[in-house]
Short mmCIF file of C-alpha atoms in Angstrom, two decimals:
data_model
loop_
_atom_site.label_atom_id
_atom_site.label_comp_id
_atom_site.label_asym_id
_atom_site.label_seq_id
_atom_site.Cartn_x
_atom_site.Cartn_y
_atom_site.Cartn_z
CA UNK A 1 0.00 0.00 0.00
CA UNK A 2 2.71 2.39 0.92
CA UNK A 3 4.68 1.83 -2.36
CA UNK A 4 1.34 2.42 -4.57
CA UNK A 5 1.53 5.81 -2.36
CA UNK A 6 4.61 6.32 -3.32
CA UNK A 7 4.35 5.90 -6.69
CA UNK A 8 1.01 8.16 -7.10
CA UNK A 9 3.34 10.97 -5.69
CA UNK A 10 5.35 10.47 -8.74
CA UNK A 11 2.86 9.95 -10.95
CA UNK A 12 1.49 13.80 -9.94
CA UNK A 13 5.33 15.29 -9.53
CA UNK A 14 5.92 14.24 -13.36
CA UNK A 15 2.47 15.65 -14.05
CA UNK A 16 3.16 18.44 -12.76
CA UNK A 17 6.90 18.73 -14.14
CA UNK A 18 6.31 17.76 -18.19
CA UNK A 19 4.68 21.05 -19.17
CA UNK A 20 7.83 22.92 -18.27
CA UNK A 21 9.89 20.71 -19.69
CA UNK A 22 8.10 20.52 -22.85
CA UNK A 23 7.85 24.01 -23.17
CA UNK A 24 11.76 24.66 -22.06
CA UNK A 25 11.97 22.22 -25.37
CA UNK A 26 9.94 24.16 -27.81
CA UNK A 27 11.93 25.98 -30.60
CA UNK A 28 12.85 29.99 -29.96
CA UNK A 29 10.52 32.62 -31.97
CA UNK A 30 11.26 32.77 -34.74
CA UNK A 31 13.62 36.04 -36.72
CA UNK A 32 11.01 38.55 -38.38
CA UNK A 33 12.26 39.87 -41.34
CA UNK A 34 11.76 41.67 -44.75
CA UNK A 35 13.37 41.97 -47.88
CA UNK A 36 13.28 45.64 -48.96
CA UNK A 37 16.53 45.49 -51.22
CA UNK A 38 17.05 43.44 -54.59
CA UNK A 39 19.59 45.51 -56.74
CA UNK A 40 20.55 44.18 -59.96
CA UNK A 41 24.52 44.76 -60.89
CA UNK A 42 24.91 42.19 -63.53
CA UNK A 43 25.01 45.40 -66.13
CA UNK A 44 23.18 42.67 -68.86
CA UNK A 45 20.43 43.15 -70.80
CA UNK A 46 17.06 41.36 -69.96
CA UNK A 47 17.08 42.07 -66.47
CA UNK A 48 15.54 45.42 -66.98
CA UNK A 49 11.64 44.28 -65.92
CA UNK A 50 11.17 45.05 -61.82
CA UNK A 51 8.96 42.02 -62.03
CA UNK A 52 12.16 39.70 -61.54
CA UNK A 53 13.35 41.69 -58.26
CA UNK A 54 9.67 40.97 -57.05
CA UNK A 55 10.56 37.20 -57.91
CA UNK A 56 13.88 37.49 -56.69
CA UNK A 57 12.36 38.30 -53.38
CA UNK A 58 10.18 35.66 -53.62
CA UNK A 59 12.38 33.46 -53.31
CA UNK A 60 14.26 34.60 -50.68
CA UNK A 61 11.45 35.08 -48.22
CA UNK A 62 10.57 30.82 -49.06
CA UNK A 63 14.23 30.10 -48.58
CA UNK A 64 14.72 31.66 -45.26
CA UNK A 65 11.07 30.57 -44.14
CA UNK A 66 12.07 27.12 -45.10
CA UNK A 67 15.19 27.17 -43.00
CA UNK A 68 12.48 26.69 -40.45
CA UNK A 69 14.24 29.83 -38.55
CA UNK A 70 12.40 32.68 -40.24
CA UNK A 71 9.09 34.56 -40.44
CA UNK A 72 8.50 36.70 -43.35
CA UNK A 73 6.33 39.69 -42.61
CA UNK A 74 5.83 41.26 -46.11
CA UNK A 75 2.24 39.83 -46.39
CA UNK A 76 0.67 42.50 -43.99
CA UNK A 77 -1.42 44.29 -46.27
CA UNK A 78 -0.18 48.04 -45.22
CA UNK A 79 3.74 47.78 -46.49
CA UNK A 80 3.35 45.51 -49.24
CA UNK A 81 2.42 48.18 -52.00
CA UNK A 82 4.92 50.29 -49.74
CA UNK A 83 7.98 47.51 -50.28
CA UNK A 84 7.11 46.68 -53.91
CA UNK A 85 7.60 50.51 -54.81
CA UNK A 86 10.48 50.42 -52.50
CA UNK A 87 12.08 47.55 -54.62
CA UNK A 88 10.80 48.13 -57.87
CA UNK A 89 12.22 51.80 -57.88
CA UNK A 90 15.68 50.73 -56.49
CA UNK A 91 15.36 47.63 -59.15
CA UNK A 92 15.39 51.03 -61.89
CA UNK A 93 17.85 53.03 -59.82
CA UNK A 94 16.15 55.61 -58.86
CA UNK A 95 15.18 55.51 -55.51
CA UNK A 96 13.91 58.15 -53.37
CA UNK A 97 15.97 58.78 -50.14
CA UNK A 98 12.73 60.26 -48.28
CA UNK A 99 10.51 56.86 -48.80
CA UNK A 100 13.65 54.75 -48.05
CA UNK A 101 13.56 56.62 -44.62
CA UNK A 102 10.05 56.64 -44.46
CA UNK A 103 9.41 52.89 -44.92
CA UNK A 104 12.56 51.78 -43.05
CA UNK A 105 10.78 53.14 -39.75
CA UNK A 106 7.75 51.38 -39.99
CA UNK A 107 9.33 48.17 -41.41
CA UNK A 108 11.77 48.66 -38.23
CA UNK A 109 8.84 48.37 -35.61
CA UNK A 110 7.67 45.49 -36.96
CA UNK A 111 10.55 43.02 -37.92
CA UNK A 112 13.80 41.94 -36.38
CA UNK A 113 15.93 42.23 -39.65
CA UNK A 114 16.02 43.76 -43.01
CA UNK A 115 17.29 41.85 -45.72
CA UNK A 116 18.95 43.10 -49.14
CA UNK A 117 20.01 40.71 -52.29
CA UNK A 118 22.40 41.99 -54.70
CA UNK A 119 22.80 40.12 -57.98
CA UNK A 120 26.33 40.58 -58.16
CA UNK A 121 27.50 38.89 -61.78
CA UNK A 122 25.91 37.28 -64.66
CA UNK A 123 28.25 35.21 -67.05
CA UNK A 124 27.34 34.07 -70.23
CA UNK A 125 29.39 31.54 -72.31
CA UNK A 126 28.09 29.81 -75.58
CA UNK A 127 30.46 27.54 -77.34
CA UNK A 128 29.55 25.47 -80.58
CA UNK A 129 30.86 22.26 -81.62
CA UNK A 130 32.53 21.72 -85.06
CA UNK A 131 30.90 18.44 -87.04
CA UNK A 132 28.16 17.62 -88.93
CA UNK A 133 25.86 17.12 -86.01
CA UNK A 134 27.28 20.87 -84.70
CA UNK A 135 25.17 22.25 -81.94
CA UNK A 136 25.64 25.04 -79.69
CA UNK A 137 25.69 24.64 -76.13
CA UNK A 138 25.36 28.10 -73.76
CA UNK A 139 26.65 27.89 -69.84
CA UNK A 140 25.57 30.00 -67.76
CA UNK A 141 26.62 31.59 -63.96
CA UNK A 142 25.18 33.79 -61.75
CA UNK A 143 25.87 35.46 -58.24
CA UNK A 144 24.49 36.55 -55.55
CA UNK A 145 24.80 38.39 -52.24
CA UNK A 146 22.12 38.03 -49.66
CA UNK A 147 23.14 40.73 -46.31
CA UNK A 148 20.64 40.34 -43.39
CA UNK A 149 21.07 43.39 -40.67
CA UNK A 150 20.01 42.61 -37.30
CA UNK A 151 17.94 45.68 -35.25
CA UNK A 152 20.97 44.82 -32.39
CA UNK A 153 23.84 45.88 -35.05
CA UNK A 154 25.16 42.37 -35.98
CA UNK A 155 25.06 41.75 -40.02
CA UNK A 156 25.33 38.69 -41.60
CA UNK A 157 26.42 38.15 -45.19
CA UNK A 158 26.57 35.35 -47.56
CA UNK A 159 27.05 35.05 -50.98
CA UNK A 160 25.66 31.76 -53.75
CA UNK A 161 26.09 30.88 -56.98
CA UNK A 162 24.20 28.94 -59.30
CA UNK A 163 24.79 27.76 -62.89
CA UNK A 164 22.95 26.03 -65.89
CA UNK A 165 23.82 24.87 -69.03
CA UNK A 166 21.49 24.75 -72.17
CA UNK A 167 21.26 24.06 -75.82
CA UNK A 168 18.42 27.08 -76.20
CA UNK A 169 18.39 30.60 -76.84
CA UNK A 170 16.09 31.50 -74.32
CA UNK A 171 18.20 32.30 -71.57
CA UNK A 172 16.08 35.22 -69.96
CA UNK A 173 13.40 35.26 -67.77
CA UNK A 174 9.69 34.15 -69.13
CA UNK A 175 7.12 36.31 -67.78
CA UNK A 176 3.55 35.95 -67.90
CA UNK A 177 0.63 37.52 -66.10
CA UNK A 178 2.95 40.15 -64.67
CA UNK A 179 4.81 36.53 -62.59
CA UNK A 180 8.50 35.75 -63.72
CA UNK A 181 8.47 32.03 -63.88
CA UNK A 182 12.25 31.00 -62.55
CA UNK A 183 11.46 27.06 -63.49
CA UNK A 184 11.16 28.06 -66.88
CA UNK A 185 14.36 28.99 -68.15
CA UNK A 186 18.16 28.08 -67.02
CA UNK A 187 18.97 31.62 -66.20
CA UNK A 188 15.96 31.54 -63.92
CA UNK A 189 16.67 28.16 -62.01
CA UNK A 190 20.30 29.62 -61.55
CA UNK A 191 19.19 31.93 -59.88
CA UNK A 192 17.11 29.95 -57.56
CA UNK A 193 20.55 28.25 -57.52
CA UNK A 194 22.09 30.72 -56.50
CA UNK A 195 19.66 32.31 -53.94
CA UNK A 196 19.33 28.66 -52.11
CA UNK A 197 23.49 28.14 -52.02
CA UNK A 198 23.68 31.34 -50.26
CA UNK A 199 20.70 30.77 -48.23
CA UNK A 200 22.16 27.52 -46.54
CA UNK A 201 25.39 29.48 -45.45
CA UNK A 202 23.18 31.42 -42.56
#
């Protein structure tokens, strides 16, 4: 009788114990954070169109989500127009200091990082075989640099690179319905190349 006592006692002291350990086990919150910087320095023609920074960020926000580590917070509905403005116009070069300011405030209250990509290089090679079967076959390499700034001061950097090769011509970017489809096209899945090697470096 005494040990069934005695073992009841445990029974309720482990009860009572699990929920705090448990919760001491759950994961930390998770970072906050918003891309408000793609900037294109590749200097190469077809990456005029904004439309591929907006994809560009795209990506970015489902690679750090999926590191399981990050939250993106670009889908509340008052920034979003603000960001894609933000991005779009530095995309073009031509951004304006005074809504930089302006939107890095609000942004700031709400996130724990800002994050800018630059799309540092863009190589194309095409070399063509000599025979009666001759065909052309294009390689392609890109580079990026992905720069996450804490609100406490720290900054972390890291840089990817993807590459592709291809027998086609249609290297750039296929857009349709104002959406830049990156499966579509090597140049495009280097870059998700690219973005991801960089992405596993944090």
């Amino acid at each position: 009788m005494m040990r069934f006592g005695r073992l009841c006692v445990v029974v309720i002291l482990l009860s009572l114990l699990l929920p705090v350990v448990v919760y001491a086990a759950e994961p930390s919150e998770k970072t906050r954070f918003v891309v408000m910087r793609v900037d294109d320095q590749t200097g190469h023609e077809g990456w005029e169109n904004h439309l591929i920074a907006y994809g560009i960020r795209n990506i970015v926000n489902s690679e750090l989500f999926d590191t399981g580590s990050y939250l993106p917070v670009e889908d509340r509905l008052e920034i979003t127009d603000q960001i894609d403005s933000l991005i779009a116009s530095r995309w073009s070069e031509s951004s304006p200091e005074k809504q930089q300011s302006d939107l890095d405030q609000e942004v700031l209250d709400n996130t724990d990082c800002v994050v800018s990509v630059v799309v540092r290089d863009f190589k194309v090679k095409r070399r063509r075989s000599i025979g009666l079967f001759s065909a052309a076959k294009t390689t392609i390499q890109i580079s990026v640099d992905v720069e996450l700034k804490h609100h406490d001061g720290t900054v972390q950097k890291v840089s990817g690179k993807g590459k592709g090769v291809t027998k086609s011509m249609g290297l750039l970017f296929q857009i349709r319905e104002d959406k830049v489809h990156f499966n579509e096209t090597t140049v495009g899945q280097a870059t998700q190349e690219a973005i991801h090697h960089a992405i596993t470096k944090l």
